[in-house]
Amino acid sequence: MKTKLLLCCLSFLLFSTLHAQIKCGFDARMNEMRRQHPGYENEINNQVRKYILENQMSIARLAKTQAAIYYIPVVVHVLHTGGAVGSTYNPSAANITGAIDYLNAVYDGTWTGSGGAILGVGDIQIKFVLATKDPNNNASTGINRIDASSLANYTAGGMFLSSTGATELDVKNLSRWDPTRYYNIWVVNKIDGLDGTAGSFVAGFAYFPMPNNTTANNLRIDGTVMLATQMQPGRKTLPHEIGHAFNLHHPFNGEVVVTGVNTCPANAVPSTDGDAVSDTDPIINPADDSYGGSAFGCRTGTNSCTGGAYNDFTEKNFMNYTSCYQLFTPGQKTRMLAAAAVSTRSGLTSSWANNQGTYPTTWVAPVAPVVTPASAISPPFANALGILYVSLNGNKVYSLNATQDGGYVDNVKWYNLFLVEANTGYTMELGLRNSGNAEQVGVWIDFDGNGSFNDVNERVFYSINNAASSTLTFNFTTPTALSGSIVRMRIMNNFSTIYGYTPLNGASASTGEGQSEDYPVFLKTSGVLPLTLLKFSGYTKNANNYLSWTTSRETNTREFVVQRSFNGGAYTSVGTIDAQGNSNREINYQLTDKEMNTGQYNYRLKMLDVNEAFTYSHTVSLTVDAPLKTTILTNPFTTTIKLLLPAQSGIVTLRVFDALGKTLLQKSVNSASGNFVELNVDPSVANGIYFLQTTVNNKSSVQKLVKQ
């Protein structure tokens, strides 16, 4: 009888879920964000679009690796109402971990459950891991349970979205881990008084990534909210909301319903209109279509927005409202990977809380600073400066400006730890709030660990009277011997001395609208090799990076490992060259890094001896400009050629010609109007081999086309 009863309950649960109208609150929250912060959506969309344009080749290359490249640390806050673990509003650990496992199976393309095997693009290459340590460095399961029953209106209404319940911020203030280093998921009992057990309900909602220089309130609300009844394997809510968290719209985004009449989303420029994904057709929301009174099944027949048939890329899409969800598209994957690489999401991927890599030392907080900068800033607040992010040796940490954070911020926390080694060159990038005025910036590392930043050689960078800028990049080299301890790094910025402000030093108090931030740095010791490196240099030609180095003395030297950092990311090995071993003469070495993508590359040599001791060379920085290459989305083609223009500004001329050089068609477009272009070829043109010539700024490239 117990077995039959269990099967009956499961059947009822599945039946009630399939026939409920499960909706998402994302659009409602986005409309509110658009009202309160008009530039929010455009800023993050522009960051993502710019990254895609500049990194089309690298994204395509990553897509072939079929392995997670971004690991996101997650904390699940269960805001229950006093019920036992395992009850309706307090889901068990097995349900939660099962839901995270299901999320990962969806995102790596291995799910084969009741919804069927994953179709579409397959592996998204983003993986989610429950945090094993909390912000105070205590062991954690990544599940944080809070009795929220004392919060006014919560027990009866849950979280307010449009009609009833406790306010969103009041609910989230009950429990939140640093949103720049953990991704927060709040599991609530109800949304607008509905718990998801019957009828039509909102199952959850999430936010797009927050752009640089966001507000403190925006960071406080960032994350996913979902009903407790939906936190279990096989439920669509979690993978759907995480799609929003990585910059995906619903595929029906942009539709307008006026007096009951549906208007299809615009699609003139698919990469920016509608859901901003080129390989999903514009559609009408299934909730507004003929399925209104029942579960939203996959539609067949003619799509009124295109005149063609409905296809799987919209109807079986996890971001649609249908109940036959099985896929994300290649275009959606590209957008999610771009979102993971920019904005505050990139801070998640490098957080020590994501459990990737070995923490380099036992965490011991460094000594308190001798001088703590003043925390108050003076009016006018609109001109406040700020350090928005710090990127060093593969770790990127986000913060807010002086208006949001105050004049001094102590970011000395275990999960922010930067790692540097002795006698090594590094490149640091700072994101700064651009006020439109000249600024001064300084960086100090307390190498001797005494709490003072003004000892000999502790200032690693200082720039005065520099022009207003949103980013600042510089190189520095660590001392030949380090202590093997955790010390403080201090970063300061203020308006330039040309406005009457005093020069910054490590003991300065933040004055006016300036800001100071402290971070932890682990000073790793490393052996000094019996090797003399005379030079290490490089140059770029035709998207290849050519590196060369010369030694004048080698003693028991084993090999050189060439390591590369792309756009401030972590160093990875790209090649190993055997050393001569023992020599007192000059020896030349070289390595070519081929077919590079657009961006900034930093190279260093890891020089090892036969006893495994090693040291690093200084850093060589090379810049690869955007290649003049059009991405052909439909090749072979029939009558329409869909293209993504190269990441070049100006007038782009596109010419299609045959093997004899005869022009079939030619079109000129301004790249500022969008990067997506369609060329329509006369249907009478014979099938065969043709060529596409792209010309911009007096440079041309030719690619092969196939008509079939």
XYZ file of C-alpha atoms in Angstrom:
708
model
C 0.000 0.000 0.000
C 2.842 2.420 0.729
C 4.287 1.874 -2.733
C 0.930 2.478 -4.418
C 0.321 5.587 -2.327
C 3.757 6.989 -3.204
C 3.202 6.379 -6.916
C -0.189 8.037 -6.664
C 1.296 11.130 -4.989
C 4.051 11.373 -7.573
C 1.555 11.026 -10.387
C -0.631 13.738 -8.915
C 2.373 16.040 -8.434
C 3.512 15.533 -12.021
C -0.039 15.934 -13.376
C -0.710 19.088 -11.383
C 2.597 20.617 -12.491
C 2.074 19.849 -16.169
C -1.421 21.351 -16.153
C -0.568 24.418 -14.106
C 0.251 27.717 -15.753
C 3.816 28.207 -14.552
C 5.109 31.676 -15.299
C 8.238 33.715 -14.617
C 8.417 37.072 -12.854
C 11.465 38.251 -14.808
C 9.595 40.619 -17.129
C 7.839 42.322 -14.221
C 11.126 42.865 -12.382
C 12.873 44.046 -15.562
C 10.127 46.606 -16.173
C 10.641 47.910 -12.649
C 14.423 48.038 -13.167
C 13.919 49.934 -16.423
C 11.778 52.440 -14.577
C 14.153 52.950 -11.659
C 17.447 52.611 -13.571
C 16.844 53.519 -17.240
C 20.411 52.765 -18.327
C 20.797 49.417 -16.544
C 19.665 47.093 -19.325
C 21.437 48.973 -22.118
C 24.706 49.062 -20.183
C 24.899 45.329 -19.575
C 23.592 44.503 -23.072
C 26.244 46.746 -24.613
C 28.979 45.068 -22.550
C 27.808 41.626 -23.683
C 27.390 42.652 -27.326
C 30.827 44.303 -27.392
C 32.419 41.166 -25.932
C 30.708 38.954 -28.520
C 31.826 41.199 -31.399
C 35.422 41.303 -30.188
C 35.694 37.627 -29.246
C 33.733 35.707 -31.869
C 36.700 33.490 -32.715
C 37.633 32.720 -29.114
C 34.033 31.891 -28.170
C 33.802 29.544 -31.158
C 37.066 27.896 -30.124
C 35.890 27.450 -26.526
C 32.674 25.875 -27.788
C 34.734 22.988 -29.188
C 36.361 22.063 -25.864
C 33.163 20.609 -24.320
C 34.304 21.200 -20.763
C 33.159 23.682 -18.139
C 35.162 26.878 -18.329
C 33.201 28.943 -15.805
C 32.480 27.649 -12.294
C 29.879 29.592 -10.309
C 29.767 29.316 -6.477
C 26.153 29.059 -5.275
C 24.452 29.488 -1.903
C 20.802 28.432 -1.462
C 18.946 30.390 1.240
C 15.860 28.417 2.316
C 13.455 30.925 3.877
C 11.008 28.540 5.531
C 8.176 29.188 7.991
C 9.172 26.814 10.784
C 8.363 23.483 9.196
C 10.701 20.515 9.508
C 13.382 19.905 6.914
C 11.737 17.983 4.098
C 8.341 19.679 4.494
C 6.725 21.675 1.672
C 8.390 25.025 2.398
C 11.657 23.617 3.750
C 12.982 21.282 1.014
C 15.434 18.573 1.963
C 19.147 18.717 1.186
C 18.590 15.847 -1.245
C 16.019 17.884 -3.173
C 18.297 20.918 -3.280
C 21.449 19.083 -4.304
C 19.375 17.096 -6.782
C 18.074 20.339 -8.285
C 21.636 21.692 -8.609
C 22.734 18.401 -10.194
C 19.786 18.682 -12.595
C 20.770 22.285 -13.386
C 24.294 21.140 -14.235
C 23.005 18.233 -16.321
C 20.894 20.685 -18.333
C 23.803 23.080 -18.742
C 26.327 20.408 -19.734
C 23.879 18.694 -22.096
C 23.698 15.325 -20.297
C 20.125 15.397 -18.931
C 18.065 12.445 -20.161
C 15.128 12.639 -17.762
C 11.384 12.846 -18.266
C 11.666 15.793 -20.627
C 13.857 13.822 -22.997
C 17.516 14.148 -23.942
C 19.014 17.630 -24.228
C 18.868 18.968 -27.785
C 20.239 22.162 -29.321
C 23.708 23.344 -28.411
C 24.330 20.816 -25.616
C 27.119 21.844 -23.244
C 26.849 25.510 -22.161
C 30.267 25.201 -20.395
C 29.046 26.852 -17.181
C 28.938 24.736 -13.993
C 27.354 25.530 -10.620
C 28.894 24.364 -7.337
C 27.436 24.667 -3.851
C 29.875 26.688 -1.761
C 31.785 24.689 0.847
C 32.756 27.753 2.902
C 30.699 30.713 4.062
C 31.897 34.351 3.987
C 33.470 33.881 7.452
C 35.572 30.925 6.237
C 33.459 28.377 8.108
C 32.625 25.011 6.528
C 29.272 25.039 4.750
C 27.036 22.825 2.633
C 26.026 25.826 0.538
C 22.496 25.505 2.008
C 21.500 28.183 4.514
C 18.175 27.723 6.346
C 16.400 30.721 7.900
C 13.068 30.768 9.746
C 11.329 33.730 8.085
C 7.985 33.340 9.864
C 8.577 36.427 12.013
C 8.804 38.685 8.948
C 5.552 40.578 8.530
C 3.316 39.279 5.701
C 5.740 36.485 4.764
C 3.947 33.420 6.138
C 0.671 34.287 4.409
C 1.989 35.952 1.280
C 5.627 34.956 0.840
C 7.500 37.480 -1.330
C 5.631 40.375 -2.879
C 5.859 40.689 -6.656
C 2.638 42.454 -7.627
C -0.090 41.793 -5.092
C 0.803 40.520 -1.603
C 3.611 39.421 0.702
C 6.780 40.842 2.256
C 8.896 43.184 0.146
C 11.684 41.680 -1.919
C 14.450 43.566 -0.125
C 13.090 42.697 3.342
C 13.044 39.008 2.413
C 16.540 39.036 0.913
C 17.939 41.003 3.840
C 17.227 37.976 6.054
C 20.198 36.191 4.483
C 22.650 37.191 1.785
C 26.258 36.280 1.042
C 28.550 38.655 -0.822
C 26.849 38.835 -4.263
C 30.116 39.625 -6.026
C 31.673 36.312 -4.858
C 28.649 34.001 -4.403
C 25.521 33.587 -6.516
C 22.531 33.796 -4.159
C 19.383 31.695 -4.664
C 16.466 32.450 -2.335
C 13.911 29.645 -1.899
C 10.628 31.137 -0.674
C 7.333 29.631 0.481
C 5.124 31.735 -1.815
C 5.208 34.529 -4.379
C 2.179 36.839 -4.259
C 0.497 34.370 -1.900
C 0.777 31.374 -4.264
C 2.972 28.365 -3.499
C 2.920 26.537 -6.856
C 0.832 23.562 -5.809
C -2.129 24.421 -8.064
C -3.450 26.860 -10.629
C -1.536 29.666 -12.316
C 1.475 31.004 -10.403
C 4.831 32.732 -10.753
C 7.509 30.105 -10.080
C 10.472 32.489 -9.741
C 12.480 35.343 -11.186
C 16.067 36.497 -11.592
C 18.032 39.532 -12.745
C 20.418 40.214 -15.568
C 24.068 40.599 -14.448
C 24.820 43.919 -12.811
C 27.076 46.257 -14.829
C 30.112 48.088 -13.501
C 29.334 51.030 -11.215
C 25.949 49.655 -10.243
C 24.218 50.636 -7.007
C 24.320 48.961 -3.611
C 20.592 48.207 -3.857
C 21.070 46.533 -7.236
C 23.739 44.247 -5.787
C 21.496 43.460 -2.804
C 18.682 42.190 -5.037
C 20.886 40.361 -7.565
C 20.226 36.626 -7.608
C 17.394 34.144 -8.206
C 14.131 33.756 -6.285
C 12.116 30.543 -6.663
C 9.309 28.684 -4.939
C 10.213 25.856 -2.581
C 7.853 23.559 -4.499
C 9.973 24.028 -7.628
C 13.325 23.246 -5.989
C 13.636 19.649 -7.137
C 15.166 17.742 -10.067
C 13.386 18.004 -13.404
C 11.595 21.281 -12.665
C 12.180 23.948 -15.287
C 12.318 26.965 -12.970
C 15.981 26.835 -11.909
C 17.618 26.398 -15.360
C 15.174 28.967 -16.760
C 15.978 31.623 -14.144
C 19.711 30.964 -14.370
C 19.348 31.681 -18.097
C 18.075 35.147 -17.146
C 20.987 35.500 -14.709
C 23.316 35.088 -17.680
C 21.593 37.695 -19.856
C 18.931 35.656 -21.692
C 15.490 37.068 -22.418
C 12.353 35.082 -23.103
C 12.216 34.358 -26.860
C 8.984 36.372 -27.022
C 10.678 39.450 -25.522
C 9.492 42.627 -27.209
C 5.975 41.494 -28.032
C 3.216 44.000 -27.349
C -0.328 43.094 -26.380
C -2.791 45.922 -27.025
C -6.488 45.378 -26.185
C -6.061 41.639 -26.564
C -4.184 41.794 -29.880
C -0.671 40.299 -29.972
C 2.034 42.189 -31.837
C 5.122 40.165 -32.759
C 8.549 41.265 -31.469
C 10.704 43.317 -33.831
C 13.316 41.243 -35.653
C 14.918 43.566 -38.212
C 18.285 43.153 -36.460
C 18.072 39.747 -34.718
C 21.250 40.277 -32.689
C 19.717 43.296 -30.909
C 15.931 43.101 -31.419
C 13.569 40.847 -29.483
C 15.563 38.426 -27.341
C 18.836 39.637 -28.967
C 19.654 36.095 -30.145
C 19.983 35.599 -33.897
C 19.025 31.922 -34.099
C 15.644 32.135 -32.318
C 12.593 33.194 -34.316
C 10.320 35.965 -33.027
C 7.242 34.405 -31.404
C 4.185 35.301 -29.379
C 4.164 34.254 -25.729
C 2.340 30.895 -25.423
C 0.434 32.387 -22.485
C -1.085 34.916 -24.913
C -1.699 32.345 -27.646
C -4.374 29.728 -28.130
C -3.009 27.590 -25.285
C -4.187 30.152 -22.729
C -6.341 27.867 -20.578
C -4.097 24.816 -20.341
C -0.483 23.759 -20.161
C 1.712 25.469 -22.742
C 2.553 22.641 -25.134
C 4.894 22.900 -28.101
C 3.052 24.674 -30.923
C 2.968 23.337 -34.464
C 1.788 24.830 -37.720
C 2.509 28.379 -38.849
C 4.292 30.911 -36.667
C 2.334 34.117 -37.232
C 5.477 36.181 -36.601
C 7.512 34.612 -39.427
C 5.029 32.995 -41.781
C 7.038 29.775 -41.497
C 6.638 26.754 -39.287
C 7.303 26.819 -35.545
C 10.644 25.211 -34.779
C 12.345 23.488 -31.842
C 14.698 26.416 -31.177
C 11.781 28.388 -29.757
C 9.160 25.791 -28.791
C 11.500 23.437 -26.897
C 13.601 26.260 -25.476
C 14.190 26.425 -21.714
C 13.579 30.192 -21.915
C 10.088 29.775 -23.406
C 6.917 29.052 -21.396
C 6.256 25.676 -23.018
C 6.207 22.397 -21.092
C 8.380 20.545 -23.674
C 11.684 22.193 -22.697
C 14.818 20.446 -24.007
C 17.369 22.948 -25.289
C 19.317 26.166 -25.445
C 20.489 27.436 -28.844
C 24.070 28.178 -29.992
C 23.229 31.878 -29.961
C 22.009 31.673 -26.383
C 25.186 29.856 -25.365
C 27.305 32.603 -26.915
C 25.370 35.208 -24.973
C 25.679 33.320 -21.675
C 29.441 32.836 -22.089
C 29.819 36.534 -22.835
C 27.816 37.421 -19.716
C 30.048 35.128 -17.641
C 33.109 36.997 -18.913
C 31.927 40.556 -18.239
C 30.264 42.489 -15.399
C 30.020 41.149 -11.862
C 29.561 37.562 -13.094
C 33.280 37.357 -13.923
C 34.002 37.971 -10.240
C 32.015 34.827 -9.423
C 34.086 32.711 -11.791
C 37.350 33.683 -10.057
C 36.055 33.570 -6.465
C 37.866 31.129 -4.165
C 34.343 30.144 -3.067
C 33.860 28.225 -6.339
C 36.044 25.353 -5.000
C 38.270 25.291 -8.082
C 42.012 25.059 -7.491
C 43.845 24.606 -4.214
C 43.696 27.468 -1.741
C 47.353 28.487 -1.535
C 47.741 28.794 2.245
C 45.974 28.696 5.594
C 43.934 31.856 5.908
C 45.362 34.228 8.510
C 44.087 37.803 8.386
C 46.941 40.286 7.939
C 47.806 42.805 10.641
C 45.635 45.872 10.927
C 46.828 48.904 8.979
C 48.767 51.591 10.855
C 46.548 54.211 9.211
C 42.928 53.573 8.282
C 41.654 56.111 5.752
C 38.645 58.207 6.660
C 35.370 56.552 5.673
C 33.386 59.746 5.066
C 33.202 61.515 1.737
C 32.200 65.116 1.233
C 29.657 66.577 -1.206
C 28.986 66.756 -4.077
C 28.207 63.052 -4.072
C 27.539 63.024 -7.823
C 31.286 63.440 -8.411
C 32.342 60.578 -6.149
C 35.128 58.410 -7.526
C 35.657 54.749 -6.811
C 37.530 51.523 -7.518
C 34.975 49.330 -9.297
C 37.089 46.211 -9.756
C 40.611 44.853 -9.337
C 42.031 42.149 -11.623
C 45.353 40.489 -10.785
C 46.792 37.062 -11.618
C 43.459 35.560 -12.693
C 41.425 36.905 -9.761
C 38.857 39.656 -10.340
C 37.088 41.342 -7.421
C 34.235 43.831 -7.818
C 33.198 46.661 -5.513
C 31.205 49.890 -5.639
C 32.122 53.563 -5.878
C 32.712 55.916 -2.971
C 29.077 57.023 -2.836
C 27.969 53.401 -2.430
C 30.836 51.972 -0.351
C 32.176 55.050 1.431
C 35.666 56.523 1.373
C 37.311 53.385 2.785
C 36.460 49.714 2.207
C 38.176 46.797 3.942
C 37.951 43.965 1.388
C 40.388 41.774 3.325
C 38.333 38.574 3.185
C 39.430 34.997 2.615
C 37.614 34.623 -0.720
C 39.261 37.754 -2.185
C 42.843 36.517 -1.761
C 45.294 37.491 -4.512
C 48.368 35.309 -5.066
C 51.772 36.669 -6.127
C 55.155 34.982 -6.272
C 58.651 36.293 -5.716
C 60.625 37.870 -8.565
C 57.662 37.778 -10.946
C 56.130 40.312 -13.280
C 52.382 40.961 -13.080
C 49.782 43.005 -14.910
C 47.060 44.636 -12.836
C 43.857 46.143 -14.202
C 41.689 48.564 -12.254
C 38.130 49.552 -13.095
C 37.516 53.164 -12.062
C 34.445 55.335 -11.918
C 34.949 57.806 -14.726
C 33.838 61.202 -13.447
C 35.109 62.998 -16.544
C 37.926 64.592 -14.515
C 41.634 63.843 -14.191
C 42.471 61.489 -11.319
C 45.412 60.128 -9.370
C 45.783 56.450 -8.531
C 48.218 54.578 -6.294
C 48.771 50.924 -5.340
C 50.846 49.713 -2.378
C 51.634 46.189 -1.122
C 52.796 45.795 2.489
C 55.581 43.339 1.605
C 57.048 43.290 5.123
C 53.629 42.811 6.768
C 54.002 45.556 9.403
C 50.763 47.390 8.579
C 52.553 50.350 6.983
C 52.420 50.959 3.233
C 55.219 53.500 2.914
C 58.262 51.312 3.482
C 60.916 50.968 0.773
C 59.665 49.463 -2.522
C 56.088 48.982 -1.267
C 54.555 51.405 -3.756
C 54.063 49.314 -6.905
C 52.231 51.957 -8.945
C 51.421 55.656 -8.877
C 50.010 57.891 -11.573
C 49.195 61.546 -11.148
C 47.278 63.900 -13.412
C 46.162 61.002 -15.593
C 43.240 61.689 -17.894
C 39.777 60.503 -16.913
C 39.430 56.798 -17.652
C 37.199 53.797 -16.894
C 40.115 51.330 -16.817
C 43.777 51.521 -15.901
C 46.351 48.799 -16.624
C 49.957 48.681 -15.422
C 52.808 46.203 -14.805
C 54.901 45.609 -11.693
C 57.481 43.072 -10.510
C 57.596 41.545 -7.026
C 60.797 41.494 -4.910
C 63.228 38.575 -5.254
C 62.353 37.301 -1.764
C 58.918 37.225 -0.156
C 57.727 36.248 3.320
C 55.239 33.473 2.518
C 52.528 35.297 4.488
C 49.271 37.146 3.833
C 49.603 40.936 3.782
C 47.497 43.912 2.738
C 47.348 45.617 -0.625
C 46.004 49.171 -0.632
C 44.513 50.833 -3.707
C 43.626 54.518 -3.630
C 42.228 57.036 -6.053
C 41.249 60.666 -5.841
C 40.923 63.681 -8.065
C 44.181 64.926 -9.518
C 46.479 67.374 -7.768
C 45.700 69.904 -10.517
C 42.450 70.530 -8.614
C 44.317 71.217 -5.380
C 44.231 67.714 -3.850
C 47.383 66.454 -2.118
C 49.377 63.578 -3.668
C 48.293 60.143 -2.477
C 50.501 57.954 -0.301
C 49.895 54.703 1.525
C 49.061 56.544 4.739
C 46.648 59.003 3.139
C 43.110 59.437 4.343
C 40.558 59.504 1.538
C 39.774 63.138 0.913
C 37.026 64.836 -1.040
C 35.403 62.314 -3.320
C 38.234 59.758 -3.320
C 38.258 56.139 -2.187
C 40.667 53.630 -0.635
C 40.306 49.832 -0.620
C 42.387 47.129 1.097
C 42.741 43.556 -0.227
C 44.590 40.445 0.998
C 47.668 39.236 -0.911
C 49.535 35.978 -0.301
C 53.278 36.433 -0.869
C 54.435 33.053 -2.140
C 58.132 32.239 -1.968
C 59.825 30.553 -4.932
C 63.304 29.361 -5.711
C 65.837 31.478 -7.594
C 67.268 29.609 -10.552
C 70.920 29.661 -11.568
C 69.886 31.176 -14.901
C 70.451 34.588 -16.498
C 67.679 35.780 -18.808
C 69.028 38.493 -21.091
C 65.775 39.346 -22.830
C 62.203 38.213 -23.374
C 60.177 39.949 -26.071
C 57.490 39.433 -28.686
C 55.515 40.912 -31.556
C 52.196 40.305 -33.348
C 51.702 39.674 -37.065
C 48.675 38.304 -38.926
C 46.949 37.274 -35.654
C 50.031 35.255 -34.578
C 52.077 36.159 -31.489
C 55.827 35.572 -31.909
C 57.842 35.219 -28.688
C 61.593 34.964 -28.254
C 64.020 34.954 -25.349
C 67.752 34.726 -24.784
C 69.761 33.343 -21.876
C 73.455 33.996 -21.212
C 73.979 31.382 -18.495
C 72.204 28.142 -17.628
C 73.034 25.675 -14.858
C 70.910 22.528 -14.628
C 68.063 24.348 -16.368
C 65.395 21.862 -17.505
C 62.726 23.709 -19.508
C 60.799 26.892 -20.238
C 57.009 26.844 -19.955
C 55.387 29.692 -21.884
C 52.274 30.902 -20.057
C 49.578 33.176 -21.412
C 46.897 35.380 -19.851
C 44.072 36.626 -22.092
C 42.363 39.941 -21.245
C 43.529 39.840 -17.618
C 42.450 36.234 -17.001
C 44.361 33.411 -15.343
C 47.652 32.199 -16.813
C 47.587 28.928 -18.745
C 50.447 27.035 -20.375
C 50.656 27.260 -24.177
C 53.934 25.479 -24.845
C 57.082 23.966 -23.353
C 60.601 24.362 -24.750
C 63.462 22.188 -23.513
C 66.402 24.170 -22.165
C 70.022 23.692 -23.185
C 70.654 22.724 -19.564
C 74.209 23.913 -18.880
C 75.831 26.723 -20.802
C 77.840 29.929 -20.420
C 77.016 31.292 -23.871
C 73.998 33.076 -25.313
C 71.181 30.730 -26.346
C 68.121 31.856 -28.277
C 64.649 30.327 -27.956
C 61.350 31.065 -29.665
C 57.694 30.031 -29.734
C 54.752 31.073 -31.916
C 51.246 31.303 -30.504
C 49.059 30.928 -33.604
C 45.615 32.139 -34.731
C 44.994 34.414 -31.801
C 41.718 36.195 -31.084
C 41.190 39.895 -30.664
C 42.334 41.140 -27.266
C 45.198 41.771 -24.838
C 47.711 38.960 -24.228
C 50.250 38.820 -21.417
C 53.021 36.221 -21.614
C 55.561 35.058 -19.061
C 58.150 32.296 -18.862
C 58.115 29.742 -16.076
C 61.761 28.672 -15.924
C 62.390 25.310 -14.196
C 65.560 23.512 -13.184
C 66.102 19.765 -12.798
C 65.175 19.936 -9.085
C 61.721 21.437 -9.859
C 62.702 24.877 -8.565
C 61.352 27.643 -10.770
C 60.959 31.364 -11.234
C 59.012 33.598 -13.594
C 60.200 36.115 -16.131
C 58.850 39.615 -16.556
C 55.601 39.989 -18.525
C 55.405 40.659 -22.268
C 52.156 42.340 -23.387
C 50.864 41.975 -26.950
C 47.639 43.270 -28.504
C 45.855 41.473 -31.328
C 43.515 43.706 -33.310
C 40.126 42.524 -34.508
C 40.441 40.311 -37.608
C 38.724 41.404 -40.774
C 36.465 38.394 -40.956
C 32.727 38.100 -41.415
C 31.008 35.250 -39.575
C 28.803 33.326 -42.017
C 25.803 31.931 -40.144
C 24.240 30.090 -43.128
C 26.851 28.185 -45.083
C 25.756 26.309 -47.166
C 22.886 28.675 -48.067
C 19.887 28.505 -50.377
C 18.754 32.052 -51.167
C 19.581 33.971 -47.966
C 23.062 34.485 -46.536
C 22.996 35.484 -42.836
C 26.146 37.260 -41.643
C 27.736 38.777 -38.541
C 29.982 41.673 -39.520
C 33.599 41.867 -38.316
C 34.401 43.891 -35.197
C 35.470 46.918 -37.250
C 33.833 50.348 -37.287
C 32.970 52.067 -40.553
C 31.280 51.289 -43.851
C 31.442 47.568 -44.655
C 31.120 46.505 -48.278
C 29.971 42.945 -48.917
C 30.384 41.427 -52.397
C 29.362 37.935 -53.524
C 31.046 36.713 -56.711
C 31.609 33.471 -58.607
C 34.811 31.619 -59.550
C 35.242 33.820 -62.656
C 35.041 37.006 -60.603
C 31.529 37.954 -61.757
C 29.633 39.895 -59.088
C 26.275 38.401 -58.076
C 25.391 41.119 -55.591
C 27.026 43.877 -53.587
C 25.855 45.729 -50.496
C 27.348 48.430 -48.254
C 26.250 48.826 -44.627
C 27.277 50.982 -41.705
C 28.533 48.721 -38.912
C 27.226 51.232 -36.347
C 23.648 50.233 -37.206
C 24.179 46.626 -36.046
C 26.348 43.634 -36.840
C 23.684 41.323 -38.317
C 23.159 41.442 -42.113
C 21.155 39.348 -44.572
C 22.029 39.069 -48.282
C 19.308 37.754 -50.595
C 20.576 35.876 -53.655
C 18.449 35.456 -56.767
C 16.886 31.937 -56.609
C 17.870 31.391 -60.239
C 21.572 31.423 -59.358
C 22.994 27.917 -59.871
C 24.148 25.774 -56.969
C 27.904 25.673 -56.470
C 30.921 27.434 -54.988
C 30.931 31.224 -54.555
C 32.944 33.762 -52.595
C 32.219 36.549 -50.114
C 34.509 39.583 -50.097
C 34.395 41.875 -47.057
C 35.968 45.325 -47.375
C 36.265 47.919 -44.593
C 38.780 50.714 -44.031
C 40.577 49.791 -47.277
C 41.201 46.207 -46.118
C 39.624 43.123 -47.648
C 39.168 39.439 -46.906
C 37.599 36.620 -48.962
C 35.681 33.568 -47.695
C 34.126 30.611 -49.516
C 30.356 30.158 -49.817
C 28.365 27.107 -50.904
C 24.937 27.434 -52.517
C 22.691 24.379 -52.451
